[in-house]
GROMACS .gro file of C-alpha atoms in nm:
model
  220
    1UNK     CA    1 -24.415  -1.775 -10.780
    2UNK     CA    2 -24.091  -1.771 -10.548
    3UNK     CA    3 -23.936  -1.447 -10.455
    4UNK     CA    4 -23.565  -1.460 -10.574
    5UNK     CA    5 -23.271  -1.184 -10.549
    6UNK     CA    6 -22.985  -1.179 -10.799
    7UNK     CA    7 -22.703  -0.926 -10.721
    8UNK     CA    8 -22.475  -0.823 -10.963
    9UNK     CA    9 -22.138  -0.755 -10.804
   10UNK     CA   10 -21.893  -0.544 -11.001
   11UNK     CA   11 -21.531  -0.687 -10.963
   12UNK     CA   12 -21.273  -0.520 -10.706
   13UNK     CA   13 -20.980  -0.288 -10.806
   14UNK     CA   14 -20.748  -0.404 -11.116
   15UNK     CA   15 -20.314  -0.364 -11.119
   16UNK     CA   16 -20.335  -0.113 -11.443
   17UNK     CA   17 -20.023   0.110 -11.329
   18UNK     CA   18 -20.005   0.183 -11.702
   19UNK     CA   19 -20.378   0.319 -11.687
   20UNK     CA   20 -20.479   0.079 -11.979
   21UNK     CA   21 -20.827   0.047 -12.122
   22UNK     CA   22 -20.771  -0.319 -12.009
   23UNK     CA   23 -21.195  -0.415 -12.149
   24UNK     CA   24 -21.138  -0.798 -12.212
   25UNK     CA   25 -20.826  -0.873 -12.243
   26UNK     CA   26 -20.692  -1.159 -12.013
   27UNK     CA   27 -20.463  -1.161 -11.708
   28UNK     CA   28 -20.552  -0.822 -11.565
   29UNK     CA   29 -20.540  -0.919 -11.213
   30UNK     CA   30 -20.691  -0.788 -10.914
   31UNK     CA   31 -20.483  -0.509 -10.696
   32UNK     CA   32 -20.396  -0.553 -10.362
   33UNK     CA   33 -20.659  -0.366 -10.278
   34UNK     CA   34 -20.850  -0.552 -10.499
   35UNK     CA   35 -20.783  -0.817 -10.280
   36UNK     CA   36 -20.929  -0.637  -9.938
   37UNK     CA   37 -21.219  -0.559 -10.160
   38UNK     CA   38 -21.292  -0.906 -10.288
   39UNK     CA   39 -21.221  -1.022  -9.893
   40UNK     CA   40 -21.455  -0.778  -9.759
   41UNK     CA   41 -21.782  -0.894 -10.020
   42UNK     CA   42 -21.685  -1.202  -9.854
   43UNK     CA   43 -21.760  -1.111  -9.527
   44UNK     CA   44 -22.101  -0.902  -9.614
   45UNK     CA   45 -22.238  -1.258  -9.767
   46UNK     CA   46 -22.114  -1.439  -9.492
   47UNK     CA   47 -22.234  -1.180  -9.218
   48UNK     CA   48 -22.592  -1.191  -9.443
   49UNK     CA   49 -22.578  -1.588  -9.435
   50UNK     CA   50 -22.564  -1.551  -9.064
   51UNK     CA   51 -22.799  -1.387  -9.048
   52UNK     CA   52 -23.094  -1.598  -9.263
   53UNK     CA   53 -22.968  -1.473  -9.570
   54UNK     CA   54 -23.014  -1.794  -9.808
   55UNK     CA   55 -22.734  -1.722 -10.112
   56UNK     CA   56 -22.695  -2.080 -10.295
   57UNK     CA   57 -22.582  -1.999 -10.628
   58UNK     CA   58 -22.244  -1.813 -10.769
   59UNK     CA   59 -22.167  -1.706 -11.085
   60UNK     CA   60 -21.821  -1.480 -11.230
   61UNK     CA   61 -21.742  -1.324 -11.562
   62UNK     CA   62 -21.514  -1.575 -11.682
   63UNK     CA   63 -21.235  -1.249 -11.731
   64UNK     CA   64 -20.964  -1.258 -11.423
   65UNK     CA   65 -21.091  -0.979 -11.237
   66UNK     CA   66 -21.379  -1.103 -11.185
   67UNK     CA   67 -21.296  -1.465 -11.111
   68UNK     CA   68 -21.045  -1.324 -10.839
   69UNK     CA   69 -21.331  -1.122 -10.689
   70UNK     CA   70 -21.559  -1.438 -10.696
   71UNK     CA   71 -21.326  -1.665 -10.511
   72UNK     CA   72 -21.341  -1.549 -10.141
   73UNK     CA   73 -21.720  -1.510 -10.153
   74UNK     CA   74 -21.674  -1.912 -10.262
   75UNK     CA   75 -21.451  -1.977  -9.981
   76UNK     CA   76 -21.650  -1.818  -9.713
   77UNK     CA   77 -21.976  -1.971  -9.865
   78UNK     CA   78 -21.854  -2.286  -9.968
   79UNK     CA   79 -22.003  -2.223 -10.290
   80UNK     CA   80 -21.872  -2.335 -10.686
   81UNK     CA   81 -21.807  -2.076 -10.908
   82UNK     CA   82 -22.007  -2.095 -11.208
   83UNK     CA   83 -21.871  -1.937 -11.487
   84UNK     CA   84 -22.073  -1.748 -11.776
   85UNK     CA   85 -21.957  -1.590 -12.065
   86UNK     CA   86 -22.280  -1.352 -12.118
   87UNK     CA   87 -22.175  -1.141 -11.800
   88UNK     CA   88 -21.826  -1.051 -11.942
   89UNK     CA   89 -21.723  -0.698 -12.012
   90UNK     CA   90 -21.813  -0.516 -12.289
   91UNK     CA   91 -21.648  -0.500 -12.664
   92UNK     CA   92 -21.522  -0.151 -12.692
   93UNK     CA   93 -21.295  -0.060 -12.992
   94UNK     CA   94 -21.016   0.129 -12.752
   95UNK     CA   95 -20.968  -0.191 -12.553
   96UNK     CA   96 -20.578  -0.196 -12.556
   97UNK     CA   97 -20.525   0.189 -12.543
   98UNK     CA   98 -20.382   0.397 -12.291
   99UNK     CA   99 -20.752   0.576 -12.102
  100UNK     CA  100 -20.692   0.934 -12.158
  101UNK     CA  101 -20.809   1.184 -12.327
  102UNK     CA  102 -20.536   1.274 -12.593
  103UNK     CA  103 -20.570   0.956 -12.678
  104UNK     CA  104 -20.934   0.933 -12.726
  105UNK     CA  105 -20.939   1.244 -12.964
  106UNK     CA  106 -20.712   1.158 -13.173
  107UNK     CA  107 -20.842   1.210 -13.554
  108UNK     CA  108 -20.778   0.812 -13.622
  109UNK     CA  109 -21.091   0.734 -13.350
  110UNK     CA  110 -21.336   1.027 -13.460
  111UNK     CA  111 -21.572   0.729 -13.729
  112UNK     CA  112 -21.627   0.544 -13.350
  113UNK     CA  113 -21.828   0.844 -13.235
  114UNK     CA  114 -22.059   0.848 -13.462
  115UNK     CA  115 -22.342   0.700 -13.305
  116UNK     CA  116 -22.282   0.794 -12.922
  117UNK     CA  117 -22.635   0.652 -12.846
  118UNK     CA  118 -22.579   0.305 -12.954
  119UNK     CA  119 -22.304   0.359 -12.890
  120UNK     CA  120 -22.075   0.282 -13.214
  121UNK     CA  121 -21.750   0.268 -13.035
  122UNK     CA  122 -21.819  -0.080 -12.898
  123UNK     CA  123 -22.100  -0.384 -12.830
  124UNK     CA  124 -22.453  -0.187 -12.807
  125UNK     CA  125 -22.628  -0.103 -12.468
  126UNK     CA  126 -22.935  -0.315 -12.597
  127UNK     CA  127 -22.729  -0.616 -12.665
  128UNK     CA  128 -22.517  -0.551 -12.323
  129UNK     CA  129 -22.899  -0.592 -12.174
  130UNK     CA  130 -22.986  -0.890 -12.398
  131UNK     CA  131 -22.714  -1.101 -12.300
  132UNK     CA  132 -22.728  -1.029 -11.952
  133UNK     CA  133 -23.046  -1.014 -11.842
  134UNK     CA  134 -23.091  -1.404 -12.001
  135UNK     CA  135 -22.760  -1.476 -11.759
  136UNK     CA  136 -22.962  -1.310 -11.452
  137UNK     CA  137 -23.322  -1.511 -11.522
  138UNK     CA  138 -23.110  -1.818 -11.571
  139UNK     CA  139 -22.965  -1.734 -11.229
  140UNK     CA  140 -23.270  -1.674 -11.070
  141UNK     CA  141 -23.455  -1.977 -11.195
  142UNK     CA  142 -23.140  -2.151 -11.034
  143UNK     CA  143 -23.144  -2.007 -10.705
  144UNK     CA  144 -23.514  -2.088 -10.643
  145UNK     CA  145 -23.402  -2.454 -10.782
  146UNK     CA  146 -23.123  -2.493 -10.519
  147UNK     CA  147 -23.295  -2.292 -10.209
  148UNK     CA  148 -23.667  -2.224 -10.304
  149UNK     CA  149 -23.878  -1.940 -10.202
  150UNK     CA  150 -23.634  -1.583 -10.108
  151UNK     CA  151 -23.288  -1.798 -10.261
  152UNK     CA  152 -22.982  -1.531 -10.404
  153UNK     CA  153 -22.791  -1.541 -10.634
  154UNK     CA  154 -22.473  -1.369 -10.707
  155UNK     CA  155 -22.325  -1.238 -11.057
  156UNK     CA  156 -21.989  -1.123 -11.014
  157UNK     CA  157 -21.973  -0.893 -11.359
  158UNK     CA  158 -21.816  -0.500 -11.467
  159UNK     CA  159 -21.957  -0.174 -11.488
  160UNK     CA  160 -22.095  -0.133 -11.830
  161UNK     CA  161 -22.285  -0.436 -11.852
  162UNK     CA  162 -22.390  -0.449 -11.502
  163UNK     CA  163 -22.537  -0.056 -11.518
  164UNK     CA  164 -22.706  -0.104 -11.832
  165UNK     CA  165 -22.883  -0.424 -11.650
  166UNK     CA  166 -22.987  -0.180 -11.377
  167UNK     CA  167 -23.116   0.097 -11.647
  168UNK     CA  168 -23.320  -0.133 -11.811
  169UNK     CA  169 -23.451  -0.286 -11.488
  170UNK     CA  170 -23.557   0.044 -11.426
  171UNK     CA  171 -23.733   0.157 -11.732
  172UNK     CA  172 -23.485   0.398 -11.808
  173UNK     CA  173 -23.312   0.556 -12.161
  174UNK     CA  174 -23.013   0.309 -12.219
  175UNK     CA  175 -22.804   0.579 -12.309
  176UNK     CA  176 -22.608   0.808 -12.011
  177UNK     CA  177 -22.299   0.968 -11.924
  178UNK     CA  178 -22.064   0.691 -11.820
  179UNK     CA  179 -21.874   0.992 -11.554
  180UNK     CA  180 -22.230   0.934 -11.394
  181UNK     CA  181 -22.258   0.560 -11.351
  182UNK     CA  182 -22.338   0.459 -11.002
  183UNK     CA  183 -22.192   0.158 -11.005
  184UNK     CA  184 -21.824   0.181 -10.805
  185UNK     CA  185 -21.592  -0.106 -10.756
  186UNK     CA  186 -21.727  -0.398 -10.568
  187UNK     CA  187 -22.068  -0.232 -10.530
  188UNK     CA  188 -22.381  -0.450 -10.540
  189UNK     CA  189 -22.603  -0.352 -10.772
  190UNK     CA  190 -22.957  -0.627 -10.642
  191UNK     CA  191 -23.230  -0.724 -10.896
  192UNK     CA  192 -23.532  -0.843 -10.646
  193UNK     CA  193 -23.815  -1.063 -10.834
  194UNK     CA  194 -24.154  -1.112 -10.751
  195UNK     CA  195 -24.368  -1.331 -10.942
  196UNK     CA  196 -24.006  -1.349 -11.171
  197UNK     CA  197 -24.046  -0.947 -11.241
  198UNK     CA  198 -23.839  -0.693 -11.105
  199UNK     CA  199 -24.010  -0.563 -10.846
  200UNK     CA  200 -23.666  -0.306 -10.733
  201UNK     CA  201 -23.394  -0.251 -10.783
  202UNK     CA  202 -23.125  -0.164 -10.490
  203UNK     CA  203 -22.776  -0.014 -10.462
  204UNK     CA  204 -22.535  -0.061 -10.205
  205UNK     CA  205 -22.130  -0.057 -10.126
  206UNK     CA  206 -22.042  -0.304  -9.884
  207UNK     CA  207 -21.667  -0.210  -9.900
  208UNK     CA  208 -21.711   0.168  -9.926
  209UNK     CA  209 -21.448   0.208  -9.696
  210UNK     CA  210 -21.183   0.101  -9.964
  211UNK     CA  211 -21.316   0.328 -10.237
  212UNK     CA  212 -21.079   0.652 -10.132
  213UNK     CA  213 -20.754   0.623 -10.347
  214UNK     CA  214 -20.904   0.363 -10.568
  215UNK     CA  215 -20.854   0.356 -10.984
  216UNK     CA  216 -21.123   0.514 -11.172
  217UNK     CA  217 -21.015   0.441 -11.498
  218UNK     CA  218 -21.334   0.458 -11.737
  219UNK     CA  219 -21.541   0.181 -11.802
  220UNK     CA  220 -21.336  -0.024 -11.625
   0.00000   0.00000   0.00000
């Protein structure tokens, strides 16, 4: 069976002066920065491309961010952007609120915590998995489709979803410290298949130098 890569790009930095648990709410656009970031992922797949690197198939989160992130890489690789609705963020009942911790505490939120490995505030880990790892095999079957044996694919996605892809990948407890996620902004988080299994899972920051100075709001 064909080897295949899917990476799963996380989007670049959002505009959130305001520091909002933005989740999926619509017209949160990318920062300037955001901006360099998305340009830069550009460049990496077009550098890789030059290099032999046979990417043929694009897919975005159909949230803002994400589509904003996608569109240079489509530019420089003269690729469509797909859009899939499995690979969007994740539901999370504080979507809306200001990300801080008075506001998390309050008495008003304490029933969400009540299942922390589920977790209860929002869409499980297991279904976050479900959804997307049907989203990556669809993408991979597509790649080897359009460019046959060692095609990519790339799944421009957010944090949550796309580290709880990478747990499971790796046989690992669902459940984690989200201050402990490696999975920064515009980082490429790459599912390579053999015989259409896993066979590893890589990490990598192609615009690394951005990252000083850039939002961390949670779970964004």
């Amino acid at each position: 069976m064909p080897q295949a890569t899917v990476h799963l790009l996380r989007h670049g930095e959002v505009y959130n002066p305001d520091g909002i648990l933005y989740g999926r709410l619509p017209e949160f656009h990318l920062s300037e920065r955001g901006r360099e970031m998305a340009k830069m992922l550009a460049e990496h797949f077009a550098a890789r491309v030059a290099q032999g690197a046979n990417i043929v198939h694009l897919v975005s989160s159909p949230l803002t961010r994400a589509q904003e992130t996608a569109l240079p890489t489509s530019q420089a690789l003269d690729l469509q952007i797909h859009t899939e609705p499995r690979i969007i963020e994740a539901e999370n009942h504080f979507e809306g609120l200001k990300a801080s911790i008075s506001e998390f505490i309050k008495p008003k939120h304490w029933f969400e915590y009540r299942n922390p490995l589920r977790p209860s505030w929002g869409e499980s880990y297991q279904d976050q998995v479900t959804r997307m790892r049907a989203a990556v095999e669809d993408a991979r079957l597509k790649a080897i489709e359009l460019g046959g044996d060692g095609a990519e694919a790339i799944l421009v996605s957010h944090q949550l979803p796309i580290y709880a892809t990478r747990l499971s990948a790796e046989g690992r407890r669902l459940w984690h410290d989200p201050r402990k996620r490696e999975c920064t902004l515009t980082s490429l988080t790459s599912l390579v298949f053999d015989d259409g299994k896993v066979a590893r899972v890589e990490y990598s920051e192609p615009a690394a130098v951005l990252l000083p100075g850039a939002a961390r709001t949670p779970g964004a």
